[in-house]
Short mmCIF file of C-alpha atoms in Angstrom, two decimals:
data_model
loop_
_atom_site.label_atom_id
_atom_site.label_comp_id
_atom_site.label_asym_id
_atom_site.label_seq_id
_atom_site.Cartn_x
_atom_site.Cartn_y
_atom_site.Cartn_z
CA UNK A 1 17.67 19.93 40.78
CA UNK A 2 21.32 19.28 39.04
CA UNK A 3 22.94 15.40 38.02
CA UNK A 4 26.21 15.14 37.18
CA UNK A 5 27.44 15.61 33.82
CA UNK A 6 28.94 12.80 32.05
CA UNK A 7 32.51 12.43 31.55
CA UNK A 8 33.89 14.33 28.33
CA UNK A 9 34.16 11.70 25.88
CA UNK A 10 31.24 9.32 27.09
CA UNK A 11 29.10 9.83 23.71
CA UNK A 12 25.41 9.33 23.89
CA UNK A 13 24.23 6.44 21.47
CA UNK A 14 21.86 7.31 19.58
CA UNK A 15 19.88 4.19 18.11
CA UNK A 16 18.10 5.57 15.07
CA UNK A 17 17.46 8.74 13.48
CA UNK A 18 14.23 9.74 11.56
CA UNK A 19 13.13 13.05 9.92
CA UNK A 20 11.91 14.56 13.01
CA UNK A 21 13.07 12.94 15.91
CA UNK A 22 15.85 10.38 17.13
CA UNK A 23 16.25 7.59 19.77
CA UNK A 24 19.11 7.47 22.21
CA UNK A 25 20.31 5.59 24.69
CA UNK A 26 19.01 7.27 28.25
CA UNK A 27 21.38 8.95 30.56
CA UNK A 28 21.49 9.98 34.23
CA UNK A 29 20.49 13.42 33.44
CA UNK A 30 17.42 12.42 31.74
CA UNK A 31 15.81 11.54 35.21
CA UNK A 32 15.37 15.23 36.32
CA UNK A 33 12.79 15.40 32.71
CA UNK A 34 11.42 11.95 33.67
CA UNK A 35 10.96 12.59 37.08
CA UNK A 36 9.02 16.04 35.99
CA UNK A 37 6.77 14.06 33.27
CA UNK A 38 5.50 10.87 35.74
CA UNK A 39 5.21 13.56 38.41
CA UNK A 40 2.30 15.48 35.85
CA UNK A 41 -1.35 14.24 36.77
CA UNK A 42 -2.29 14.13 33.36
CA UNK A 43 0.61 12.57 31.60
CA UNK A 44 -0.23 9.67 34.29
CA UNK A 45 -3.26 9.49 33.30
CA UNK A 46 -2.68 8.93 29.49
CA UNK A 47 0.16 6.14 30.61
CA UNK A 48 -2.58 4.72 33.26
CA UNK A 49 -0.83 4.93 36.04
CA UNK A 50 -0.75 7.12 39.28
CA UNK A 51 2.03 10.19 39.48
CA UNK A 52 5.30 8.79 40.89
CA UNK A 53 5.56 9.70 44.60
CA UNK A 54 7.26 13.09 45.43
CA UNK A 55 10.71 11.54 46.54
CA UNK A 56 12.98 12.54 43.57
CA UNK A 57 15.92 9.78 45.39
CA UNK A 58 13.77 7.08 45.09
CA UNK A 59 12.81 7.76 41.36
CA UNK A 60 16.39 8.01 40.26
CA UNK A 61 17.18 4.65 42.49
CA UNK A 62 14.23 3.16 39.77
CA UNK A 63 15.89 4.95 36.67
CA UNK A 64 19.08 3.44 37.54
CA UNK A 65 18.16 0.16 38.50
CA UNK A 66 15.84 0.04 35.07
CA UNK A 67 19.26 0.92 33.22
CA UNK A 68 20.89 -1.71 34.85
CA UNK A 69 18.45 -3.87 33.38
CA UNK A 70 17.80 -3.24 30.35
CA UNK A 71 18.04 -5.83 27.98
CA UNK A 72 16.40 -8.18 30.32
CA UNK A 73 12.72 -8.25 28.70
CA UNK A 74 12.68 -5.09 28.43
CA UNK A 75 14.40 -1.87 27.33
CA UNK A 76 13.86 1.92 27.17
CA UNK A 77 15.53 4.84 25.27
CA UNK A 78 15.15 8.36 25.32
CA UNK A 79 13.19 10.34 22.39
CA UNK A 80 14.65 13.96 21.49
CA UNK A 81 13.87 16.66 18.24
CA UNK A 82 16.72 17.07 15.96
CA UNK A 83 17.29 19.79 17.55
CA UNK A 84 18.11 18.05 20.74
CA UNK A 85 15.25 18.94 23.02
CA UNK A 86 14.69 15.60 25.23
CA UNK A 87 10.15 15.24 24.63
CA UNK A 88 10.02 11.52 25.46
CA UNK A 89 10.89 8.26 26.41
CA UNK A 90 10.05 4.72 24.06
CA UNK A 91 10.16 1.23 25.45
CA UNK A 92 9.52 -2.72 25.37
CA UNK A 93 8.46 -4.74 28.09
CA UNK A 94 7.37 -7.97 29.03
CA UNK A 95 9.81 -9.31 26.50
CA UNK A 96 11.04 -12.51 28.25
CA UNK A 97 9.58 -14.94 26.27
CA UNK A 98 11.38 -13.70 23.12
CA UNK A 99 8.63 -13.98 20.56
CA UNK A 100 6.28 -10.47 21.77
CA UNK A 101 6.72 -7.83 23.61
CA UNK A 102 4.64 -4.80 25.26
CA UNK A 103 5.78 -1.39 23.70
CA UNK A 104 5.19 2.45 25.26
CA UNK A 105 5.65 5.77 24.75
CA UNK A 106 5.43 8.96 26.74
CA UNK A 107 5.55 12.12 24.92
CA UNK A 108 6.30 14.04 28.38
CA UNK A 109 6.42 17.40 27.18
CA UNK A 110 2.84 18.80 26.36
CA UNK A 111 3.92 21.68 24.19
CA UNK A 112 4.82 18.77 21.75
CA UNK A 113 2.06 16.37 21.50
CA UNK A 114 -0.45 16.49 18.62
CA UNK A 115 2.73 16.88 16.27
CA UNK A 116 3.39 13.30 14.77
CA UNK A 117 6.52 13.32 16.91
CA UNK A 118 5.48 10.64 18.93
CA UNK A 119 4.00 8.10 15.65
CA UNK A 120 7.46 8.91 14.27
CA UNK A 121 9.00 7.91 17.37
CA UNK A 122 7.15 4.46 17.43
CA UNK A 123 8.38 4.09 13.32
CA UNK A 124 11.97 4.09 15.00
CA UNK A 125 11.64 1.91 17.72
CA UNK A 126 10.07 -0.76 15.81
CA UNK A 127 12.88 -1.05 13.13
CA UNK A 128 14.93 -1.18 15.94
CA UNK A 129 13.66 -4.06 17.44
CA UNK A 130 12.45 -6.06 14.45
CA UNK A 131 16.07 -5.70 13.23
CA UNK A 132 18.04 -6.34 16.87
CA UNK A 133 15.39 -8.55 18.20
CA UNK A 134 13.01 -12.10 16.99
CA UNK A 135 9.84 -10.43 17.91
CA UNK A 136 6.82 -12.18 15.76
CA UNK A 137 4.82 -9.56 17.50
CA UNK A 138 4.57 -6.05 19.32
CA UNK A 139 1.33 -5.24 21.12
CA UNK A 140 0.21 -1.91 23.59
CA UNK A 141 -2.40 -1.06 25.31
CA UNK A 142 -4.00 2.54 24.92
CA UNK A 143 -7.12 4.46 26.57
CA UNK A 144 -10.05 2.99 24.42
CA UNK A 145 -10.75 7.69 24.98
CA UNK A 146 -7.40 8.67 23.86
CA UNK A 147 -8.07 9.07 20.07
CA UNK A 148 -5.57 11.24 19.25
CA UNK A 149 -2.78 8.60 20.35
CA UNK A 150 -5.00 5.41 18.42
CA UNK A 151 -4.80 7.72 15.57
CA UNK A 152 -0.90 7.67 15.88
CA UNK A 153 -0.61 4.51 16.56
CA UNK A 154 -2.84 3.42 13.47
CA UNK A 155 -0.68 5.47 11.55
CA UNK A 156 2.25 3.45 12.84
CA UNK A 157 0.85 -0.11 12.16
CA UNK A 158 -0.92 -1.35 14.66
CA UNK A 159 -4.22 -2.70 14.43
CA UNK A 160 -7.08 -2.56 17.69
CA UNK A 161 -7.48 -6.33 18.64
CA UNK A 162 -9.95 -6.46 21.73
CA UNK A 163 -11.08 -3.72 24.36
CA UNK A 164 -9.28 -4.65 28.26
CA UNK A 165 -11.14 -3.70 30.85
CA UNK A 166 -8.63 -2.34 33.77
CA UNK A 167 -10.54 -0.86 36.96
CA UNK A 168 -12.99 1.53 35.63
CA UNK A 169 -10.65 2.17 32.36
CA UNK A 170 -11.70 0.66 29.18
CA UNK A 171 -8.40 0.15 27.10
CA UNK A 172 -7.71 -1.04 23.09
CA UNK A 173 -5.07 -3.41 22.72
CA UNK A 174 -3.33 -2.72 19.73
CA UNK A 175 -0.73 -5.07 17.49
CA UNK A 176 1.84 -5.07 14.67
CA UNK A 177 3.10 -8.25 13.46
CA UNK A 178 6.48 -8.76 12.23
CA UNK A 179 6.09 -10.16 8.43
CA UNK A 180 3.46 -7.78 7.37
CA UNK A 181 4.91 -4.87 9.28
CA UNK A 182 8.08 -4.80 7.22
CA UNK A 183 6.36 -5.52 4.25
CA UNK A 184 4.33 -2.36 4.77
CA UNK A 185 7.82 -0.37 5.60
CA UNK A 186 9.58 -1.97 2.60
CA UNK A 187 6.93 -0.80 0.10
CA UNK A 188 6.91 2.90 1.58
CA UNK A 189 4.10 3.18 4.12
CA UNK A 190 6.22 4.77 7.04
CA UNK A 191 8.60 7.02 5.19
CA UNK A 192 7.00 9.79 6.93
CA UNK A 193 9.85 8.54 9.48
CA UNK A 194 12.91 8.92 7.31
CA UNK A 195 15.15 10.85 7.85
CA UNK A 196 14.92 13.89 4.65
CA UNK A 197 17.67 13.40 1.56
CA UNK A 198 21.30 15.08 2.14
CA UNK A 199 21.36 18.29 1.00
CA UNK A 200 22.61 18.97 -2.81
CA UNK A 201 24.82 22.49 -3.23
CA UNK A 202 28.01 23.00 -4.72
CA UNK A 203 29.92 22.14 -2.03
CA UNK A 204 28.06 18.49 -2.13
CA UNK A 205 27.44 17.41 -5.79
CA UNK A 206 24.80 14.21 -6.49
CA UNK A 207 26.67 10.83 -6.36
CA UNK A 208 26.72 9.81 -10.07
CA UNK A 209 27.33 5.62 -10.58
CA UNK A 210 29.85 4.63 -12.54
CA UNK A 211 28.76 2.64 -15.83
CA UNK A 212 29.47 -0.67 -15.77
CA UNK A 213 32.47 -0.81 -18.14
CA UNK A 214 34.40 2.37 -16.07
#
């Protein structure tokens, strides 16, 4: 299963960079890994939702039409390593009303899950919107079972509001609020998301200040 590649010179955007991982905007391509990921019973499962039907033309028809629309209530970028290796996908939702909005995240490759990747990933998409959108407040909803991801997502900011019941799934709503969650990134409690110092060698001496009177 091949796309075609993008022009030479149509750059990928990438949104923000942290210490382990950086946000991008998606591209066509990244529908094959998509695609693959929704298709995976249990990645479903841990997003609550049923695998995507086998029809590979009428997922990309969705990826294309959600690209279209993106900035509409909702938006979606691609997570990758430093390195490059496309794990992921972050997103708002149910955004119309300008003041909250639903986030989620798919760490779609298993190898990579269990690694922080994915409560780095969340760090990054939240200064993103706080500082491109008015948001007041972001919320999610995650299996009330899946401890592992309330643990990241604790680690992130959010706080567990009230239990939803959905079919026979109990989920945890979770929530940041704006004020208090830059206040907590401010005074230093997500720079496990930076991005790590430049490197100091000969060929890249430390930046000395000038004194005032030079």
């Amino acid at each position: 299963m091949t796309l075609e590649t993008p022009p030479a010179g149509d750059a990928e955007i990438v949104v923000a960079r942290g210490r382990n991982v950086l946000l991008r905007r998606r591209r066509r391509s990244d529908a094959i890994d998509e695609y693959h990921w929704r298709r995976d019973p249990e990645t479903a499962r841990l997003n609550g939702q049923a695998p995507v039907p086998p029809s590979f033309a009428r997922f990309l028809e969705t990826f294309e039409q959600e690209t279209r629309l993106a900035g509409y209530g909702r938006d979606q970028l691609a997570i990758d390593t430093i390195a490059g290796e496309h794990i992921g996908t972050v997103m708002y939702y149910n955004g119309e009303a300008g003041d909250a909005a639903e986030l989620g995240i798919t760490i779609g490759d298993a190898r990579r899950r269990g690694a922080g990747l994915g409560r780095e990933a969340v760090v990054l998409f939240l200064r993103y919107l706080f500082a491109a959108h008015p948001f007041r407040e972001v919320y999610l909803h995650t299996l009330e079972s899946n401890l592992p991801a309330r643990r990241a997502f604790a680690a992130a900011g959010f706080s567990p509001t009230v239990a939803v019941l959905r079919g026979a799934d109990r989920y945890l709503r979770m929530e940041v609020r704006r004020e208090w969650w830059l206040l907590w990134d401010m005074e230093g409690r997500f720079a496990f998301a930076d991005p790590p110092p430049p490197r100091r060698g000969p060929d890249h001496p430390p930046f000395t200040p000038l004194s005032p009177g030079e």
